mmCIF file of C-alpha atoms and ligand atoms in Angstrom:
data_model
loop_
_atom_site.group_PDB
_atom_site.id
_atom_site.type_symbol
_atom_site.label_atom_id
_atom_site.label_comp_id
_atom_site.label_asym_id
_atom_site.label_seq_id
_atom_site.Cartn_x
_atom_site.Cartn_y
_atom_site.Cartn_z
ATOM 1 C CA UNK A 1 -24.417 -29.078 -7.270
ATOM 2 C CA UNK A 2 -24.463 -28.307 -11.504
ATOM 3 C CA UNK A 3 -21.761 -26.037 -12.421
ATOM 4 C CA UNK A 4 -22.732 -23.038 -14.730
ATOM 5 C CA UNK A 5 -20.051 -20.860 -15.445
ATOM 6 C CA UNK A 6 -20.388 -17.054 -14.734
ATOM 7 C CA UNK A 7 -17.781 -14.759 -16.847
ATOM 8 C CA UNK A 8 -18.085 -10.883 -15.312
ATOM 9 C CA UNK A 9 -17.249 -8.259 -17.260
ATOM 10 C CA UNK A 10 -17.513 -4.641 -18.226
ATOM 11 C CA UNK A 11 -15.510 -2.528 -20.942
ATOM 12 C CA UNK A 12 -15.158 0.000 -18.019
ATOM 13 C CA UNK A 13 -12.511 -2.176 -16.150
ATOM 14 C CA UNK A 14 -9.815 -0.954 -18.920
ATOM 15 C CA UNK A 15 -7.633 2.021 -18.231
ATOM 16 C CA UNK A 16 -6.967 3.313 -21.471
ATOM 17 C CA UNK A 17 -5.753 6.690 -21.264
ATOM 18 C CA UNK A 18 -2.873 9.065 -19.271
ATOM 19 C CA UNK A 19 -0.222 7.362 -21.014
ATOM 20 C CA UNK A 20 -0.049 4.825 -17.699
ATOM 21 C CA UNK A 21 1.183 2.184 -19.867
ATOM 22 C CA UNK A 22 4.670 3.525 -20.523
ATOM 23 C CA UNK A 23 4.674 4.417 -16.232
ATOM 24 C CA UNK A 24 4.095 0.503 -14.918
ATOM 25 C CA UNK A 25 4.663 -2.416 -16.892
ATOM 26 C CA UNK A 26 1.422 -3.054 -15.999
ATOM 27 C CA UNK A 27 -0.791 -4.027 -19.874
ATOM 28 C CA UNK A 28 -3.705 -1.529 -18.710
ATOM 29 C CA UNK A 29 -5.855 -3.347 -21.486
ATOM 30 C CA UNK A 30 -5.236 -6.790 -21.189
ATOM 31 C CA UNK A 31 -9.007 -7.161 -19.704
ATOM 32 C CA UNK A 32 -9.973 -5.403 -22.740
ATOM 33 C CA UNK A 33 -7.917 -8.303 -24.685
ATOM 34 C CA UNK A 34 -8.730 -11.099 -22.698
ATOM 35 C CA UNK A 35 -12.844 -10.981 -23.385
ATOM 36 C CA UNK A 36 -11.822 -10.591 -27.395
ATOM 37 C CA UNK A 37 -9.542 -13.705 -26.913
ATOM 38 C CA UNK A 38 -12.541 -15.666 -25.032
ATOM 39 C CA UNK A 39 -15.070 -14.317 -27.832
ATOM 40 C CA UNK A 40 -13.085 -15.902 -30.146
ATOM 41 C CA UNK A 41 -12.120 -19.066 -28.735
ATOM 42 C CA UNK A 42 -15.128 -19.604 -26.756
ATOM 43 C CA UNK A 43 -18.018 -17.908 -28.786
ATOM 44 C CA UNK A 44 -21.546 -18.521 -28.389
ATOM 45 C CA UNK A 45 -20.840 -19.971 -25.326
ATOM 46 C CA UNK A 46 -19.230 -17.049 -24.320
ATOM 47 C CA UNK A 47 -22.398 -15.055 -24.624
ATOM 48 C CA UNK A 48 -24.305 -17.481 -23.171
ATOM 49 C CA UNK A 49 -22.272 -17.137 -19.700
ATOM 50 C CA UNK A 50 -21.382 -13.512 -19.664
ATOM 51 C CA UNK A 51 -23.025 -11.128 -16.695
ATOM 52 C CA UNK A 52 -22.331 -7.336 -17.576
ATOM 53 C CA UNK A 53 -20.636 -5.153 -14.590
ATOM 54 C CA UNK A 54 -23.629 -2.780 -14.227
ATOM 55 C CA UNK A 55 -21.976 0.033 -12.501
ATOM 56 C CA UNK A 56 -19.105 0.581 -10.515
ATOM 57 C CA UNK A 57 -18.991 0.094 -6.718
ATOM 58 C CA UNK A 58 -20.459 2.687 -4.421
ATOM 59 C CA UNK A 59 -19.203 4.253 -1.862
ATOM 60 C CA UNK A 60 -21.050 3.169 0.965
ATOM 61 C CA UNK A 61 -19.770 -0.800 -0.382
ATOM 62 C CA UNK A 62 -16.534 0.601 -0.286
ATOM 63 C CA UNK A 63 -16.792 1.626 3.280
ATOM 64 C CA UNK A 64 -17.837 -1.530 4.344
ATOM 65 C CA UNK A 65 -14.399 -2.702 4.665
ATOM 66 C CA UNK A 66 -12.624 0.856 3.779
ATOM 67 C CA UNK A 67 -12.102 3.852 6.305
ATOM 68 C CA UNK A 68 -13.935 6.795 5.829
ATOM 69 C CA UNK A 69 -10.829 8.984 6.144
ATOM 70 C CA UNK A 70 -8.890 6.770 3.113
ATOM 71 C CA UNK A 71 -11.629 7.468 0.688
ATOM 72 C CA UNK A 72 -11.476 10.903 1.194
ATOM 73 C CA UNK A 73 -7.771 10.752 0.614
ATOM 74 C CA UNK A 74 -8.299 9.286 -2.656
ATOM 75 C CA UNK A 75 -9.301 12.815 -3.816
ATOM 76 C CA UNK A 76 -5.988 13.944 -3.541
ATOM 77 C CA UNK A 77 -3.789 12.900 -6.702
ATOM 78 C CA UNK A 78 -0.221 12.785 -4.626
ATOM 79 C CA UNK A 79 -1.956 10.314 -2.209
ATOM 80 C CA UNK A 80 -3.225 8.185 -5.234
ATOM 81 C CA UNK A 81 -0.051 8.494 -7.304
ATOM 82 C CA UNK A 82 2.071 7.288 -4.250
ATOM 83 C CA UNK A 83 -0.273 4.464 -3.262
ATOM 84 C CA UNK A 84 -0.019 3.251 -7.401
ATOM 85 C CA UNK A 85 3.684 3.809 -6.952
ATOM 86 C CA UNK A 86 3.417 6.418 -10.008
ATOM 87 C CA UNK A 87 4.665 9.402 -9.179
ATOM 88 C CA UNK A 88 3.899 11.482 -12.039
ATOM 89 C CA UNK A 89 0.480 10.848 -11.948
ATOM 90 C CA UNK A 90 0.106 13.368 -8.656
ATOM 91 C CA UNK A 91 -0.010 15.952 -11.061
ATOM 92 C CA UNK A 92 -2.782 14.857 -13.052
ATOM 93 C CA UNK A 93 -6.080 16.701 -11.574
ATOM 94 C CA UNK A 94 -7.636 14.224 -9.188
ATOM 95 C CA UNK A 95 -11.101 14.890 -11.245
ATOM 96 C CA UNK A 96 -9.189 13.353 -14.163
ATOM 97 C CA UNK A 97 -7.589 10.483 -12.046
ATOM 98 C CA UNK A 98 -10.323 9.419 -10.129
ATOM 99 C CA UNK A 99 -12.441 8.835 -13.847
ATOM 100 C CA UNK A 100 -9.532 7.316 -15.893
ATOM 101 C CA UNK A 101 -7.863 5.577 -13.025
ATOM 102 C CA UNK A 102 -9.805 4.715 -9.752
ATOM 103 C CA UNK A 103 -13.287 4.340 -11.582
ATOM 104 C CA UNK A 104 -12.254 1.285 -13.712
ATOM 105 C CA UNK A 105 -10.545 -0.120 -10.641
ATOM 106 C CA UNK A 106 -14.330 0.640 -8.761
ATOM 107 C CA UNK A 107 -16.010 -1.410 -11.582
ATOM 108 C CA UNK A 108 -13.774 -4.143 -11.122
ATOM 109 C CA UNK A 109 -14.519 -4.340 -7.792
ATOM 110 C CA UNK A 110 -18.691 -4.226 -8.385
ATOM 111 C CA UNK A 111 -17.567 -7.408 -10.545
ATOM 112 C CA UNK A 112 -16.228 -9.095 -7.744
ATOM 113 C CA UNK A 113 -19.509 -8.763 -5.849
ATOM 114 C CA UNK A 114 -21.367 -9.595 -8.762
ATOM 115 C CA UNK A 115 -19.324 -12.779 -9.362
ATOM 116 C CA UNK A 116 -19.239 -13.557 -5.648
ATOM 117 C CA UNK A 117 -23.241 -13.944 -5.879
ATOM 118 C CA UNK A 118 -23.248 -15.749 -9.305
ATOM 119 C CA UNK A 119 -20.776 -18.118 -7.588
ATOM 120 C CA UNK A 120 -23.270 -19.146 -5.079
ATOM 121 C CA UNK A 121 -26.228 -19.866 -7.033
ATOM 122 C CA UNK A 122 -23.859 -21.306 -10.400
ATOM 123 C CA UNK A 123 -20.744 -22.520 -8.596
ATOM 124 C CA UNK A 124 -18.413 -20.860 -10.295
ATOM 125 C CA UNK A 125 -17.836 -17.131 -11.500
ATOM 126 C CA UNK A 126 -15.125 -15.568 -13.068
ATOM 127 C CA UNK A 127 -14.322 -11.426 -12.813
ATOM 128 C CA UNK A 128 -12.028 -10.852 -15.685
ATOM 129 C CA UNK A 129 -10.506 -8.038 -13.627
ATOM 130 C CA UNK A 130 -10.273 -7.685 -9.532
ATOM 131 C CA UNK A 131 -7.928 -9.262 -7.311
ATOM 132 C CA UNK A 132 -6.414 -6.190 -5.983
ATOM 133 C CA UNK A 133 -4.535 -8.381 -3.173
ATOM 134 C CA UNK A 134 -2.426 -5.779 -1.869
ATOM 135 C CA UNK A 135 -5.095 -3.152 -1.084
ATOM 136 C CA UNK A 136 -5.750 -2.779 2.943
ATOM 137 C CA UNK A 137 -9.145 -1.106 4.592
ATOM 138 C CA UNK A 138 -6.897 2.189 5.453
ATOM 139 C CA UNK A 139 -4.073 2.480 2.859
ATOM 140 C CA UNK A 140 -3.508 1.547 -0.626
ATOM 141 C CA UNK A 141 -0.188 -0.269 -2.551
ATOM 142 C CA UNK A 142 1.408 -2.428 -5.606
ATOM 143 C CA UNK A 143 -1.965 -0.895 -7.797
ATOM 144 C CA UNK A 144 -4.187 -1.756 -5.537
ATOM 145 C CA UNK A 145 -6.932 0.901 -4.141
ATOM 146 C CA UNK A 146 -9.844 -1.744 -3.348
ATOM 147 C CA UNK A 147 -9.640 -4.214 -1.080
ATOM 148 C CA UNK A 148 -12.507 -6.226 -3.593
ATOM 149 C CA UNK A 149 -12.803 -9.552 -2.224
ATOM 150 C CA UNK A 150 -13.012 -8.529 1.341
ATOM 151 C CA UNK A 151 -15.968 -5.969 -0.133
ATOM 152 C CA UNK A 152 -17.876 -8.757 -2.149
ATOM 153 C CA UNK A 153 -17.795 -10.487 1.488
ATOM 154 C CA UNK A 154 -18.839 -7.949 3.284
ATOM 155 C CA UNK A 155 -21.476 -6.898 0.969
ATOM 156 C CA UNK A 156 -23.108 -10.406 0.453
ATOM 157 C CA UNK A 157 -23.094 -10.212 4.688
ATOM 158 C CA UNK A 158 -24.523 -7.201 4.324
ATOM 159 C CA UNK A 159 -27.607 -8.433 2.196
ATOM 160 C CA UNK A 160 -27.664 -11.395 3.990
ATOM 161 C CA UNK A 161 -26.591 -14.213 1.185
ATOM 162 C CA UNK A 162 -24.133 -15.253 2.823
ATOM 163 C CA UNK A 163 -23.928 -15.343 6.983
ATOM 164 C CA UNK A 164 -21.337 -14.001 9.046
ATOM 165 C CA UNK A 165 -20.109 -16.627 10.588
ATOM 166 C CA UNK A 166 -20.172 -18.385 7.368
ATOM 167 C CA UNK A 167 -16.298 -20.560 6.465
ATOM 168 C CA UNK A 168 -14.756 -19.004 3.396
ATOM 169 C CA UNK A 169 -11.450 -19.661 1.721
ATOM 170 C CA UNK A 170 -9.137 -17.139 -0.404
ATOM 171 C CA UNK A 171 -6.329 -18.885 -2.097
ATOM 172 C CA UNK A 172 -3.636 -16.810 -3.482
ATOM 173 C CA UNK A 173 -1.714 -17.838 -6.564
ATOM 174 C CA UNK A 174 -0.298 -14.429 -7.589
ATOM 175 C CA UNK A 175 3.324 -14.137 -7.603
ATOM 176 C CA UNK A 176 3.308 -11.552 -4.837
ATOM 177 C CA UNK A 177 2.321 -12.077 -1.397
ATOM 178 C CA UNK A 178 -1.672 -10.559 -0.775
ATOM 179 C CA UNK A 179 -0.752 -8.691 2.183
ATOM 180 C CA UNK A 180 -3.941 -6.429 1.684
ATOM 181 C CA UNK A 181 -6.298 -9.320 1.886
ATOM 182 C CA UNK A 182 -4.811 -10.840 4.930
ATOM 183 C CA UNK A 183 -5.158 -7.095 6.925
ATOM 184 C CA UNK A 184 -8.621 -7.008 5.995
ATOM 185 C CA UNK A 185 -9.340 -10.180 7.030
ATOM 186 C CA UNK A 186 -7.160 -9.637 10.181
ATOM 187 C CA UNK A 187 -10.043 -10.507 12.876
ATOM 188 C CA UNK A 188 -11.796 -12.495 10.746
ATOM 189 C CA UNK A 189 -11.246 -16.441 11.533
ATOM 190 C CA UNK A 190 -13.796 -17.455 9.204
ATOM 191 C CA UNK A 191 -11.731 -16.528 6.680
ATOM 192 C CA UNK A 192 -9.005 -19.377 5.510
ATOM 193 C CA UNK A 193 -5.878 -17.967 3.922
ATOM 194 C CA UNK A 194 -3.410 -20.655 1.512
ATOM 195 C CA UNK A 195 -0.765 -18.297 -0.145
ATOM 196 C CA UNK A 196 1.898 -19.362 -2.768
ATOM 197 C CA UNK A 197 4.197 -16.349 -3.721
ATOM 198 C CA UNK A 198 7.467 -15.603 -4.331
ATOM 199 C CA UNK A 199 9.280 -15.006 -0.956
ATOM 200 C CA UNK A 200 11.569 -12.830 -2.198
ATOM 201 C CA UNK A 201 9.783 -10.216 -4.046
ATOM 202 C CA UNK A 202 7.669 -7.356 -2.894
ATOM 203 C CA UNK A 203 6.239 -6.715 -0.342
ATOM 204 C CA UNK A 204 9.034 -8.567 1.647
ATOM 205 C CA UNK A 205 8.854 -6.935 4.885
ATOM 206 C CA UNK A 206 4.777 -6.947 5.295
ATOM 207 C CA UNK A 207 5.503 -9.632 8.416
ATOM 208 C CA UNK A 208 2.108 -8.858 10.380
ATOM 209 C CA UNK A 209 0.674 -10.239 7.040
ATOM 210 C CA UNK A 210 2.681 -12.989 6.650
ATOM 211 C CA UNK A 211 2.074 -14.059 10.236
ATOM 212 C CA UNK A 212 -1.987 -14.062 9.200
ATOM 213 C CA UNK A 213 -1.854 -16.566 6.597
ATOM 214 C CA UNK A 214 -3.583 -20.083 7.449
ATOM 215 C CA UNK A 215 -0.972 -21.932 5.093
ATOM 216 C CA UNK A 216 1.821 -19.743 3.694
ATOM 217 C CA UNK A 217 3.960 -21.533 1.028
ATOM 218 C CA UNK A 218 6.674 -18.870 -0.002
ATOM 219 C CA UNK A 219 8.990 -19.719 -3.087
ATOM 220 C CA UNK A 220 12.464 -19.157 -4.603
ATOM 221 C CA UNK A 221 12.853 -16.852 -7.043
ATOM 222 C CA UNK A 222 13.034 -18.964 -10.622
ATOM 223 C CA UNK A 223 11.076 -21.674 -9.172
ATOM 224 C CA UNK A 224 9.382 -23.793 -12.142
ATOM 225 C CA UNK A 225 6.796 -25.914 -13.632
ATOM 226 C CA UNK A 226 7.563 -29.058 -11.818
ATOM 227 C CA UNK A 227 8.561 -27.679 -8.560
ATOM 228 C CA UNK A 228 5.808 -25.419 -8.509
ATOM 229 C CA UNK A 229 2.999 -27.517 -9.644
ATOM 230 C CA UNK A 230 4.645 -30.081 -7.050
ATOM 231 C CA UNK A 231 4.063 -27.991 -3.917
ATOM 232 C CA UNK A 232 0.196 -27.224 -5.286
ATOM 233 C CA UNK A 233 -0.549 -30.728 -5.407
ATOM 234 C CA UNK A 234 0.692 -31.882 -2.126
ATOM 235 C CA UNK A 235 -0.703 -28.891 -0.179
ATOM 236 C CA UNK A 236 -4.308 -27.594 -1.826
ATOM 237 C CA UNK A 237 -6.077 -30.756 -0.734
ATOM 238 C CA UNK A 238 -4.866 -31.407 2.449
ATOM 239 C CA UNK A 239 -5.684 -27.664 3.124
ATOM 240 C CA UNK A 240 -9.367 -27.997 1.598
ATOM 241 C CA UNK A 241 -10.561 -30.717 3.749
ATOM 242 C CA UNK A 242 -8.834 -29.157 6.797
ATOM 243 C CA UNK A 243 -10.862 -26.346 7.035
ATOM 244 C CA UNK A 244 -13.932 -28.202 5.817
ATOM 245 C CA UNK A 245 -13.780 -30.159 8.213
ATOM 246 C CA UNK A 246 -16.104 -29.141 11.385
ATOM 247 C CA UNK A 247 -17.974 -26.992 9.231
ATOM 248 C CA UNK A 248 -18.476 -26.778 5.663
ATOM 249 C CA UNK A 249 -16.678 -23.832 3.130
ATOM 250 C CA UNK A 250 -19.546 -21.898 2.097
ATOM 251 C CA UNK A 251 -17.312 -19.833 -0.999
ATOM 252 C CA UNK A 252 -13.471 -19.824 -2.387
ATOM 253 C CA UNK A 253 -11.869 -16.572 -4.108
ATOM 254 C CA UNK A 254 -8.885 -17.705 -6.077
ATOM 255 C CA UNK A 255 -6.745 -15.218 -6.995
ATOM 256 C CA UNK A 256 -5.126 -16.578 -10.395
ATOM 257 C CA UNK A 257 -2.572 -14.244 -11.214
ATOM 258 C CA UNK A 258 -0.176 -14.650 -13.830
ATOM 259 C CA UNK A 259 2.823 -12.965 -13.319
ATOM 260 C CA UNK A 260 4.056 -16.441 -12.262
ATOM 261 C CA UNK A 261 4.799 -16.755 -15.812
ATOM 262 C CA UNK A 262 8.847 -16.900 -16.947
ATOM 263 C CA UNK A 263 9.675 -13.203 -17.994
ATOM 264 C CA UNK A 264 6.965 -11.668 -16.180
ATOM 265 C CA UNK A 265 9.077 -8.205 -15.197
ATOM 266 C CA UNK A 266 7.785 -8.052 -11.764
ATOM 267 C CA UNK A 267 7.151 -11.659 -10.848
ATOM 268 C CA UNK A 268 10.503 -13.621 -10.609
ATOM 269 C CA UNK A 269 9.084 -17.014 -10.986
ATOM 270 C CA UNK A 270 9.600 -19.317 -14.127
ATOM 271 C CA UNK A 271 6.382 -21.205 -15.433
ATOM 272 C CA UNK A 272 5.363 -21.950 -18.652
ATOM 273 C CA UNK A 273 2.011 -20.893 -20.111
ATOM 274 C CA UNK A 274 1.606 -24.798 -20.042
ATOM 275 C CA UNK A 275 2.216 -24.659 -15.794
ATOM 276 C CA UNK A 276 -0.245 -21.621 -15.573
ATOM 277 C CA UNK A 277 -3.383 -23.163 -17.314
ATOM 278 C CA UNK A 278 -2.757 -26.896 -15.466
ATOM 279 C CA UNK A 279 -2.589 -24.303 -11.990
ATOM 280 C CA UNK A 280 -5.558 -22.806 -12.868
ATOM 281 C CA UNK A 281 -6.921 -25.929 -13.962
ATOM 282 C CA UNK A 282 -6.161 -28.034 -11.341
ATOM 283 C CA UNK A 283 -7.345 -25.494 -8.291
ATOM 284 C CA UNK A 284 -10.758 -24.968 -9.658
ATOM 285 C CA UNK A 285 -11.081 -29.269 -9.927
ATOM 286 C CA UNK A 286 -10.027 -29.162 -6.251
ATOM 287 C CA UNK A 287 -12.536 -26.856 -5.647
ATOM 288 C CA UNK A 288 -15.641 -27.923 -7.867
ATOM 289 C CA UNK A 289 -14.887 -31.583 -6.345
ATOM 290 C CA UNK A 290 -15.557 -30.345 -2.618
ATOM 291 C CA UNK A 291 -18.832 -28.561 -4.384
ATOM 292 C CA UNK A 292 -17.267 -25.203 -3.193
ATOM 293 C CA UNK A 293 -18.770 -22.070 -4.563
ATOM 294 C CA UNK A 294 -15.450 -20.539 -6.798
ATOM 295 C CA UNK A 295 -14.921 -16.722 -7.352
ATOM 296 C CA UNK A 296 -11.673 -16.515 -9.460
ATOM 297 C CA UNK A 297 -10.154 -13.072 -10.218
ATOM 298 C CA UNK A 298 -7.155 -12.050 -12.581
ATOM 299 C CA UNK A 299 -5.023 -9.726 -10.175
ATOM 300 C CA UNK A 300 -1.068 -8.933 -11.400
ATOM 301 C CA UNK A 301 0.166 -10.400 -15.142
ATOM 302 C CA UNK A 302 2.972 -8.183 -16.438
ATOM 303 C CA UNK A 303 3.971 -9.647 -19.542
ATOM 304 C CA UNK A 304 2.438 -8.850 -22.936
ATOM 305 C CA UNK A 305 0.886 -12.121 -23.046
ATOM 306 C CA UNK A 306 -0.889 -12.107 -19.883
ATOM 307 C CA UNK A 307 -4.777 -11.430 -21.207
ATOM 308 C CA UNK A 308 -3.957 -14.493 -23.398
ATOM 309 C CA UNK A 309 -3.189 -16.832 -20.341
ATOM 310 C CA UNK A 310 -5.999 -15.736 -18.822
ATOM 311 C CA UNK A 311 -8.843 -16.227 -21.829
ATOM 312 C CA UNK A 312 -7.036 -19.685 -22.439
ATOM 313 C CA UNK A 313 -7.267 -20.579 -19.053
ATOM 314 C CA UNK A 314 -11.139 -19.310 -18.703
ATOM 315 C CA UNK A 315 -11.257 -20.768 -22.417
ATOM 316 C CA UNK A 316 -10.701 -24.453 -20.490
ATOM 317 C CA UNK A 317 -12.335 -23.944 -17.501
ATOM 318 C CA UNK A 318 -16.031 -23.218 -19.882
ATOM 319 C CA UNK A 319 -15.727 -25.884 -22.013
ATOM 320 C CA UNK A 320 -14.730 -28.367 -19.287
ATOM 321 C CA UNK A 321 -17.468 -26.870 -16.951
ATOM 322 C CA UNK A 322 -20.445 -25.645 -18.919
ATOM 323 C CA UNK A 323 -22.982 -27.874 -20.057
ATOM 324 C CA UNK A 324 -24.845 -27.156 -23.313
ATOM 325 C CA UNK A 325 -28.182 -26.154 -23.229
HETATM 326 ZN ZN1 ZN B 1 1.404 -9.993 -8.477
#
């Protein structure tokens, strides 16, 4: 199967207002960053690859994996501000929160659909925003409201692209543990779950989660390159073909966080930019070898720098992918 790139992407992902960035170290921009980075480094090609977000997601997507009775308690701004772990945002009026906050975070998550479907007909798609990993179908945490990836699945079910019984794999690279995706994908057993994370850093007590994961490879704090990049070798593969084994993986999310990266505030591990972009590298040659449709999203990155790892990352990933013409 040819590989065309996919890059998703919508100006709307960037929260850019209520003073949020001096509440959470969390660069509120960085997507905003990252696509200038890639249209610089990347041009033409760039253009050539990019699929614009359309809209945000809808509420009856968001159901499909979200209860009813959580949606509605997004309306309240105490609810939101505790679930973002920002407290003084419950007295912003939840008019103005739901447009500057939880709308961007609802076009992200349309971009996860849309880059789950590119991924199947092009074999790779990237969402320069998404992977909200901590998000579950009735409560929200760690700034996450949407449970994305389990909605893209749902919703390609849902139009029937993708059947139900169909093998998919979700392999976590953020520093934190994705607790969220492994309670929506609680029942599921078509769902595969590999998860690399620093064992010692939020959310730390989440054990039902923990229990759920398919290959759980938790990690000292101030664990580096080599040790790091070690464990990813030796484990990935042997994973891959395991599950492909009776039946074949019909789509891979990769959650490619970087808040692995040394100084990241709320990540505790120690890479180098170096480690990150030979990570990133190296999981999407795993997965392009096995012919596995790839939906990567950009999840947690705390540090200042993070849009840059990610637009040199999808920087590589294009020009060692996409084919002129
Ligand atoms: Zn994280």
């Amino acid at each position: 199967m040819p590989t065309h790139p996919r890059i998703i992407y919508a100006r709307q992902y960037n929260i850019s207002c209520l003073g949020i960035e001096r509440l959470h170290p969390f660069d509120s921009c960085k997507y905003r960053r990252a696509y200038r980075r890639l249209r610089r480094l990347a041009g033409r090609t760039l253009r050539r690859c990019t699929i614009a977000t359309d809209r945000p997601a809808r509420p009856d997507e968001l159901t499909l994996v979200h209860s009813p009775d959580y949606l509605r308690r997004l309306r309240d701004p105490r609810f939101v501000a505790a679930a973002l772990e920002l407290p003084p945002l419950g007295r912003v009026p939840g008019p103005a929160l739901d447009w500057f906050v939880l709308r961007p975070m609802r076009w992200a998550t349309r971009g996860t659909c849309l880059a789950a479907a590119a991924a199947l007909e092009s074999g790779l798609a990237i969402n320069l925003g998404g992977g909200f990993h901590h998000a579950k179908p009735t409560s929200g945490e760690g700034f996450c409201i949407y449970a994305d990836v389990a909605i893209a699945v749902r919703w390609l079910q849902r139009q029937g692209t993708l059947p139900a019984n169909a093998r998919i794999a979700h392999i976590d690279l953020d520093a934190h543990q994705g607790n969220g995706v492994c309670h929506a994908f609680r029942e599921d057993r078509n769902v595969f779950l590999f998860d690399m994370f620093n064992g010692a850093v939020y959310p730390l007590f989440d054990r039902a989660a923990r229990e759920r994961i398919d290959c759980s490879l938790p990690l000292q704090p101030g664990t580096g390159d080599e040790e790091y990049l070690g464990r990813l070798r030796e484990s990935l593969p042997g994973f891959l073909d395991s599950i492909g084994q009776s039946h074949p993986v019909r789509l891979a999310f990769y959650n490619a966080g970087t808040d692995p990266r040394a100084g990241d505030p709320l990540g505790g591990l120690d890479l180098t930019a170096e480690a990150i972009l030979e990570r990133d590298r190296f999981v999407i040659e795993q997965l392009r070898e096995r012919e596995i449709p790839t939906v990567m999203v950009t999840s947690g990155g705390y540090t200042s720098e993070s849009y840059r790892l990610i637009a040199d990352s999808v920087t590589h990933l294009l020009q060692r992918w996409e084919s002129p013409g």
